[in-house]
Short mmCIF file of C-alpha atoms in Angstrom, two decimals:
data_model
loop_
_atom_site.label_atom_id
_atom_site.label_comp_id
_atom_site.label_asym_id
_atom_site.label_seq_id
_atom_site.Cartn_x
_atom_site.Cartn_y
_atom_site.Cartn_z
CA UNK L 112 80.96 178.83 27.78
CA UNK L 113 77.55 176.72 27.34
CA UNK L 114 78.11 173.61 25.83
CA UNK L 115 75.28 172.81 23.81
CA UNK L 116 73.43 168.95 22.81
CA UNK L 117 71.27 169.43 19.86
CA UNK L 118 69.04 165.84 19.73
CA UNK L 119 67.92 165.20 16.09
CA UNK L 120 69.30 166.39 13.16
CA UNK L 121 66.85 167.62 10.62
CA UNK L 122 66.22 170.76 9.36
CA UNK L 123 65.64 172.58 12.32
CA UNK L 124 68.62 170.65 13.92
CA UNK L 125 70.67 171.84 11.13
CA UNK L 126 68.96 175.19 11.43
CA UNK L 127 70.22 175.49 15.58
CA UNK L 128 73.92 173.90 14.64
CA UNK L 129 74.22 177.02 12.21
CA UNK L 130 72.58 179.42 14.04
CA UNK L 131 74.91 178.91 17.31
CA UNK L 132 78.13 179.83 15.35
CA UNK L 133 76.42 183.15 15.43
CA UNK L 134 76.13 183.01 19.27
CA UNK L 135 78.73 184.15 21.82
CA UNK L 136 79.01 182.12 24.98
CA UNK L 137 77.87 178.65 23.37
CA UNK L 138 79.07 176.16 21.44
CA UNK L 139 77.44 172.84 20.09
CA UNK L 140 79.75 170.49 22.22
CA UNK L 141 77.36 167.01 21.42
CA UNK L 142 74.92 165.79 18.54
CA UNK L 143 72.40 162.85 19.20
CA UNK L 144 71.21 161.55 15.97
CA UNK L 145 70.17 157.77 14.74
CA UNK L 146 70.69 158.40 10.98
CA UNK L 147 74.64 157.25 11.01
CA UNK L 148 75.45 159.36 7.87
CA UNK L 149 74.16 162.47 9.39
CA UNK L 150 76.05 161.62 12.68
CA UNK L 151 78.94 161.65 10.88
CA UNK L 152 78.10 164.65 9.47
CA UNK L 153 76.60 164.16 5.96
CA UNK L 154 73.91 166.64 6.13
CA UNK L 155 73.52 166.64 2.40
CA UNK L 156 69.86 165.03 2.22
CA UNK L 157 68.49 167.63 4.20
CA UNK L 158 66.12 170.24 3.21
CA UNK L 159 63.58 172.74 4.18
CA UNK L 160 61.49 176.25 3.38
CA UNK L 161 64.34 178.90 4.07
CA UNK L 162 68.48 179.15 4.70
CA UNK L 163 70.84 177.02 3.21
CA UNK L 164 70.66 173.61 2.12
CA UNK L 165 72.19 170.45 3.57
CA UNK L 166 75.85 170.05 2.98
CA UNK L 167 78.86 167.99 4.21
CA UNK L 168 80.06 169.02 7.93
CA UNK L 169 82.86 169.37 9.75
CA UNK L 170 81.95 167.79 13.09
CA UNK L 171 85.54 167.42 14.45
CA UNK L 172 85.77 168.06 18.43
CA UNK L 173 82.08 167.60 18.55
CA UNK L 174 80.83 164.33 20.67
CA UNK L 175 78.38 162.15 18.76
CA UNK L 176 76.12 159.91 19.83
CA UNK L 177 73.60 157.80 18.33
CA UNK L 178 70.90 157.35 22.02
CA UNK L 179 69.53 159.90 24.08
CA UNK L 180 70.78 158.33 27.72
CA UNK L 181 74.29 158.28 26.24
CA UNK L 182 74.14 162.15 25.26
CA UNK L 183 72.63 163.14 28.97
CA UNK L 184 74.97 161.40 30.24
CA UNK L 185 77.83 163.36 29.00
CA UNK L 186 78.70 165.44 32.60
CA UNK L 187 79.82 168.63 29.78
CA UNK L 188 76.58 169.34 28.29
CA UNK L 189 75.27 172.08 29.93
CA UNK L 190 71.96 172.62 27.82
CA UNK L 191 70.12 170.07 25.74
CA UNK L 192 68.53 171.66 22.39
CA UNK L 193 65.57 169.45 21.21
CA UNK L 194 64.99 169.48 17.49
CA UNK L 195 63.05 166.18 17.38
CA UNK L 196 59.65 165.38 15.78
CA UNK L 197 56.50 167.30 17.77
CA UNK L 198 55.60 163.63 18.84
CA UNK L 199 58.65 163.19 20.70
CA UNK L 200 59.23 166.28 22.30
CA UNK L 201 57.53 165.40 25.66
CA UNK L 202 59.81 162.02 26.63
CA UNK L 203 62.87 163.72 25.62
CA UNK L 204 62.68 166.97 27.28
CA UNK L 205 61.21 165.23 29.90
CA UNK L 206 64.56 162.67 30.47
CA UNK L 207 66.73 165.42 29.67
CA UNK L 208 65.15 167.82 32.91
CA UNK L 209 65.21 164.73 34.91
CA UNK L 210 69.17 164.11 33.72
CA UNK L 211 70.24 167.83 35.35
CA UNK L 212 70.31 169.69 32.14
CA UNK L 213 68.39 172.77 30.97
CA UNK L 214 66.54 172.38 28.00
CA UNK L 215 65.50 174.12 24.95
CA UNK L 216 62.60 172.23 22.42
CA UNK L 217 61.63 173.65 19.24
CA UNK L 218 58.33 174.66 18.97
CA UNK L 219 55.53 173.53 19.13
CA UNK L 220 56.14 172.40 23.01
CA UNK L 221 54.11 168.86 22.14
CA UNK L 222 51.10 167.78 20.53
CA UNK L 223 48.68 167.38 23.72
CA UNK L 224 48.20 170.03 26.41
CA UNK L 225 48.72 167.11 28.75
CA UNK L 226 52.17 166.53 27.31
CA UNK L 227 53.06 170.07 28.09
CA UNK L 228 51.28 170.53 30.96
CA UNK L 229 53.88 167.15 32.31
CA UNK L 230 56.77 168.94 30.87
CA UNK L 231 55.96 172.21 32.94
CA UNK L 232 55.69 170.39 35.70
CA UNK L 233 58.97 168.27 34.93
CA UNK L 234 60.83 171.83 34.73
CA UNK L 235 59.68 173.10 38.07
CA UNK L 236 60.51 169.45 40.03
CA UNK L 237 63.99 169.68 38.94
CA UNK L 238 64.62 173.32 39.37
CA UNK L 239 66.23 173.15 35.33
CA UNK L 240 64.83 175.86 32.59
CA UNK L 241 62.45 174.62 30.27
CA UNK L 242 62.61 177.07 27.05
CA UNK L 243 60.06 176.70 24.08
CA UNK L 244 61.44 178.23 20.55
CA UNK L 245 58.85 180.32 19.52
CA UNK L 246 61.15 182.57 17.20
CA UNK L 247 58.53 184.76 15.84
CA UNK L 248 59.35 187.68 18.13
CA UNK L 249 62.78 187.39 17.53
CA UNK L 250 61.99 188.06 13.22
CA UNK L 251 62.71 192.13 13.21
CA UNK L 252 58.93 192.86 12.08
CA UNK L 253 57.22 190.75 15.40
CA UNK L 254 60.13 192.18 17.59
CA UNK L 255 59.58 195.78 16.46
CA UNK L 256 55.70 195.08 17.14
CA UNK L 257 56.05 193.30 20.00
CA UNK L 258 58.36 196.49 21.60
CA UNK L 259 55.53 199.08 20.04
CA UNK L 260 52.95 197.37 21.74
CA UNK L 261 54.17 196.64 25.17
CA UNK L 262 56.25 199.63 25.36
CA UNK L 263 53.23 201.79 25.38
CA UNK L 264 54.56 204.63 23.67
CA UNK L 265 51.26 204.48 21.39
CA UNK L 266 48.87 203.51 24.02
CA UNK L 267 47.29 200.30 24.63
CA UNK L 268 46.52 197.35 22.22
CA UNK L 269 42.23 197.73 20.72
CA UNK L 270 42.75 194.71 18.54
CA UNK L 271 44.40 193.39 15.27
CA UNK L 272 44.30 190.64 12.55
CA UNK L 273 47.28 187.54 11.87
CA UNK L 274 47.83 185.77 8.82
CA UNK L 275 49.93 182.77 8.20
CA UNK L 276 49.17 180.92 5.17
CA UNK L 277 51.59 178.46 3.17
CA UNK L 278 51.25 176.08 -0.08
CA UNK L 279 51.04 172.31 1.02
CA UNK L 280 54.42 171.40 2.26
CA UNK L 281 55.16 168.29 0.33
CA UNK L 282 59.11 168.52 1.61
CA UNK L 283 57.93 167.63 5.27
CA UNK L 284 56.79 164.27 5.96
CA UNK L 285 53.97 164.05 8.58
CA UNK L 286 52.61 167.56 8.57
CA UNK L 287 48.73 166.55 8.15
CA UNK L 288 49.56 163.45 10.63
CA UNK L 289 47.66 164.52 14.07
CA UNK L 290 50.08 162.20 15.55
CA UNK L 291 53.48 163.57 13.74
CA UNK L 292 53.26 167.74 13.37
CA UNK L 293 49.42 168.47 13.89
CA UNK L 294 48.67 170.03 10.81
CA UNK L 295 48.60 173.74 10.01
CA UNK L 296 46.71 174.62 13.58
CA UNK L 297 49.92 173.08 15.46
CA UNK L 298 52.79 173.65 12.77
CA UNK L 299 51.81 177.02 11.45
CA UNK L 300 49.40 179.01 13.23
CA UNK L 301 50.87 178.11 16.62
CA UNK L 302 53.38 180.77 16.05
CA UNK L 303 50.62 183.79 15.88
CA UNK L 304 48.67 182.34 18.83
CA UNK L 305 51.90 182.58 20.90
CA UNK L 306 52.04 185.91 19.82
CA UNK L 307 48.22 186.89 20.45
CA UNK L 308 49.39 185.13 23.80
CA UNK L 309 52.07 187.15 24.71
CA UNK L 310 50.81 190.57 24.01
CA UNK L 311 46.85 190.15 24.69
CA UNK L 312 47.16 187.34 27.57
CA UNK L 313 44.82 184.50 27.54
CA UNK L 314 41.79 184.29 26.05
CA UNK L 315 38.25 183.44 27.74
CA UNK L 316 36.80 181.69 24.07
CA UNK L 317 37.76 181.31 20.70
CA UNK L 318 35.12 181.29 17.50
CA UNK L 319 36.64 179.36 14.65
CA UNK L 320 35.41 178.45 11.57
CA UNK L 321 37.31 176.36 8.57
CA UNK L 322 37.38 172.94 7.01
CA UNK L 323 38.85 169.63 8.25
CA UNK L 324 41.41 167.58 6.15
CA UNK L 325 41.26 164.78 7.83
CA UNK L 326 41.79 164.93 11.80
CA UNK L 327 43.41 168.30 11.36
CA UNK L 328 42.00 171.94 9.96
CA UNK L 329 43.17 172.51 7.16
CA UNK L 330 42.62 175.68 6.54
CA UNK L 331 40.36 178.27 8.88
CA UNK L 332 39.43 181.66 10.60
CA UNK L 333 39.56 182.89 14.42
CA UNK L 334 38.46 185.03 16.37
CA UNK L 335 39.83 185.15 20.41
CA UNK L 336 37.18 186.47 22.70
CA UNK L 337 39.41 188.26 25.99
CA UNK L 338 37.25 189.77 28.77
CA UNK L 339 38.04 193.61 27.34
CA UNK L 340 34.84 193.87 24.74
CA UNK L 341 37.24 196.46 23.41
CA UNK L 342 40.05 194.25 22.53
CA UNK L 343 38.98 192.59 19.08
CA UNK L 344 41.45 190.06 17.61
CA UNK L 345 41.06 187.66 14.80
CA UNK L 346 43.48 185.62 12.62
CA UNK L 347 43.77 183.04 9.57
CA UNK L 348 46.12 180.36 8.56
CA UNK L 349 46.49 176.80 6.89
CA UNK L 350 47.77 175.48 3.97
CA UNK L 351 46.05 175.64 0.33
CA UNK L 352 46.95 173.38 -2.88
CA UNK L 353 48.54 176.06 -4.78
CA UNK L 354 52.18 175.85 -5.26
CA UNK L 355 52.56 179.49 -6.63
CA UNK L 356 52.94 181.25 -3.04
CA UNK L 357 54.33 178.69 -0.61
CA UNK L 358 54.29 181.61 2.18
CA UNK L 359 52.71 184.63 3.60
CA UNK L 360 52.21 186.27 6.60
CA UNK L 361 51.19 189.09 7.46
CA UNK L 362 49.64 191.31 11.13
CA UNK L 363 47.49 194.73 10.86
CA UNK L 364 47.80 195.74 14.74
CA UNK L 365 45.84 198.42 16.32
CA UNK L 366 47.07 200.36 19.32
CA UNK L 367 45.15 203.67 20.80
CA UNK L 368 47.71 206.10 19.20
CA UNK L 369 49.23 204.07 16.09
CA UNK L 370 48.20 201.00 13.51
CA UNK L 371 51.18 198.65 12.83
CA UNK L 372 50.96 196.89 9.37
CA UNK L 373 53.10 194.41 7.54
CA UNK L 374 52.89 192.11 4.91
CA UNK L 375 55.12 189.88 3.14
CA UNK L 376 55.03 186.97 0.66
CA UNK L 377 57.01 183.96 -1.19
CA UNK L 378 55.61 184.77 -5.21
CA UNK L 379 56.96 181.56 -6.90
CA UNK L 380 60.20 181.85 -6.02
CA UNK L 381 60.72 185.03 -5.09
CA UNK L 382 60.17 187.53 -1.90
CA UNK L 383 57.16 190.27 -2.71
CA UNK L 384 57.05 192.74 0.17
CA UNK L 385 53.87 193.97 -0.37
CA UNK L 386 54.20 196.26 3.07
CA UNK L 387 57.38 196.46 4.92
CA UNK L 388 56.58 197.82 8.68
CA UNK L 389 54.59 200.86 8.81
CA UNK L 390 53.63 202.81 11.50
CA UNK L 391 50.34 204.82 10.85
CA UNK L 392 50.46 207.51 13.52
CA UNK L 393 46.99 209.91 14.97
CA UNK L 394 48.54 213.20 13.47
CA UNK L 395 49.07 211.79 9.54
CA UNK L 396 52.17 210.99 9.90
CA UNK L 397 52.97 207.53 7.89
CA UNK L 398 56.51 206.13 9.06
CA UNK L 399 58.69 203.21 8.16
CA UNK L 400 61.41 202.10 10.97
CA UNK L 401 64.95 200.81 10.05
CA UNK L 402 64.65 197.40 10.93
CA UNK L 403 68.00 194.87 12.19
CA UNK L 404 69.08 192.23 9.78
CA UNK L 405 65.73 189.79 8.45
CA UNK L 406 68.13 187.14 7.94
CA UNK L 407 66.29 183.78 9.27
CA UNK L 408 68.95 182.48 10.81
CA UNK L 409 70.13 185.45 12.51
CA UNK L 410 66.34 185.55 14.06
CA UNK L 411 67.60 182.22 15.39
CA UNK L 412 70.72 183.34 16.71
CA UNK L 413 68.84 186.21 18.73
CA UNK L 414 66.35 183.64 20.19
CA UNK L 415 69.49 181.19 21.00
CA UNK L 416 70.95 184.62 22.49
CA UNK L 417 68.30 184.44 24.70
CA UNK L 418 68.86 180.59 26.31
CA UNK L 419 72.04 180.72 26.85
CA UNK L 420 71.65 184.47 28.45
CA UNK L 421 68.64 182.81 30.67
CA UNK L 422 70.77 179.81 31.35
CA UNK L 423 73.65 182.04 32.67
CA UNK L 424 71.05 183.82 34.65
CA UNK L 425 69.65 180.82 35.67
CA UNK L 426 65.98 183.07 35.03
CA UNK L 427 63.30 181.91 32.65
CA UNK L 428 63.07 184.00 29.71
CA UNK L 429 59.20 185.86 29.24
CA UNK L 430 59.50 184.98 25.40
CA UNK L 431 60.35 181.28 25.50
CA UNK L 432 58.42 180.32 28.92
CA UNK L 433 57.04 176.98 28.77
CA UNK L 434 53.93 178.29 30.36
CA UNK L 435 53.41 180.80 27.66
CA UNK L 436 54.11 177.55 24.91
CA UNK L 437 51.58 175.44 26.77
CA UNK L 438 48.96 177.99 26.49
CA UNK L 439 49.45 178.47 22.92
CA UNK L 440 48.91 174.95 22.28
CA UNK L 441 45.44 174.99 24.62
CA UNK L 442 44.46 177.59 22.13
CA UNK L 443 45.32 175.30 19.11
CA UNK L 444 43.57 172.66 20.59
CA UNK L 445 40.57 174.87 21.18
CA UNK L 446 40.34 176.45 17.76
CA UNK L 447 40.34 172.83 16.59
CA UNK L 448 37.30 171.83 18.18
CA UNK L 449 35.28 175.12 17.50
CA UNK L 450 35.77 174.24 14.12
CA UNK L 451 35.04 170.52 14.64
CA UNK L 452 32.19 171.79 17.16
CA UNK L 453 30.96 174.76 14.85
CA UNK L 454 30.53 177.14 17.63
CA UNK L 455 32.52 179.33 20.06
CA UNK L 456 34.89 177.29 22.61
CA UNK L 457 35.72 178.35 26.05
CA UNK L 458 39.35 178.59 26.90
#
């Protein structure tokens, strides 16, 4: 059994402590928290964009503590789960590799490529796993495309088109703060360019173009220049001040033998699946495949799956490599300053 610290009880803290009950092999053995009436388990105040909202918990057999030393310092925590603020991640994953454990951070894996590039580096000096939680290829329409394209059944990846776009998210303090989350580029979009990552590898230069709110872009256009001329990929996120759709995203994906499309929407209050996963095949054919459960928090379950498997293995999983995270943050970071720049960007 992996005994399990989450550090910081939000909404994605609260997110993780749920999502492990669905995950066999681990339990959540400590919580680190300051706010007292969370530590003790009044989660009530707590809210966010999906799953269930914050209610009383039973935290009985679970070890609390209200600082960070105190909670690596407990010899049966096996795996520290970071659900902090993006600002924070670096010093805490950073104490918590040099403290034994293996960690796993929420995405994104920090603010500054610097601050990832140190937590690499912190990993591989003290032999411990450092796993980011980008869950996007664990949601069943990103696995399913992630399987079609490496799998190779339809030949390789010629190119595709991301969207991510959300209403201002008034419920999250911080989010235009380049200092706190980093804005839609960091917050939002970070999830598709770990994607782009993973399936296209790095790119040489980005183009972006999009306006500035603030020190952050607000909302914007990409496209990733990779040394394959052939291999065209572009993509568009941020936030807009209309409350009527507070999410979307959606991929159009083409491989040599097939196009992938999918898109899905929040209208108001309710889900509008506009496309559910279709594959367009050469000969005509127009397919849609039975897809596992699109429950949010079982996504999370699958990625958590993952950790603990890699911590039993004691082998770095491809999909939550720090590497990969740190790269999809350089890419952030360079989309920002095309647009800032208003001109291509080498990667």
């Amino acid at each position: 059994m992996i005994n399990v610290g989450i550090v910081g009880i939000g909404f994605m803290g609260m997110i993780h402590y749920l999502a492990y009950q669905r995950v066999r092999g681990a339990r959540v053995g400590a919580i680190c928290e300051l706010d007292s009436a969370r530590l003790a388990g009044d989660w009530r105040a707590i809210r966010g964009n999906f799953g269930p909202p914050g209610r009383k918990m039973n935290l009985r057999g679970i070890a609390r503590y209200g600082r960070l030393d105190d909670l690596l310092a407990d010899p049966h925590v096996d795996m520290v789960d970071i659900c902090l603020p993006p600002a924070d991640h670096a010093g805490a994953v950073v104490a918590a590799l040099r403290a034994g454990k293996h960690v796993f951070c929420e995405k994104p894996i920090a603010l500054k490529p610097a601050d990832a590039r140190r937590m690499v580096n912190a990993a591989r000096r003290a032999r411990k796993l450092l796993m980011i939680g980008h869950v996007l290829p664990f949601f069943p329409e990103y696995r399913y495309a992630y399987r079609a394209i490496t799998g190779g059944r339809y030949g390789r990846m010629l190119g595709g088109h991301f969207k991510r776009v959300i209403s201002n998210p008034w419920w999250k303090d911080g989010f235009y703060d380049p200092q706190c989350c980093g804005g839609p580029m960091i917050d939002l979009h970070i999830h598709d360019a770990h994607f782009i990552r993973l399936v296209c590898g790095m790119p040489r230069a980005v183009h972006a173009t999009g306006r500035m709110r603030g020190e952050v872009v607000e909302l914007f256009s990409t496209q990733f220049l990779f040394n394959d001329p052939a291999l065209m990929v572009t993509a568009s996120s941020g936030a807009i001040g209309q409350q009527g759709r507070p999410f979307c995203h959606a991929y159009e994906i083409y491989l040599e033998r097939a196009t992938l499309l999918f898109d899905f929407a929040t209208i108001g209050k309710k889900p509008a699946l506009a496309t559910p996963v279709t594959l367009l095949r050469n000969d005509g054919r127009v397919t849609r495949p039975k897809l596992i459960s699109g429950d949010p928090l079982d996504a999370f379950a699958r990625e958590l799956t993952e950790a603990v498997r890699s911590v039993r293995a004691r082998k770095a999983s491809s999909l939550l490599d720090g590497e990969l995270a740190r790269d999809a943050l350089i890419l952030c970071q360079r989309q920002t300053q095309s647009v800032r720049r208003g001109r291509c960007v080498r990667v």
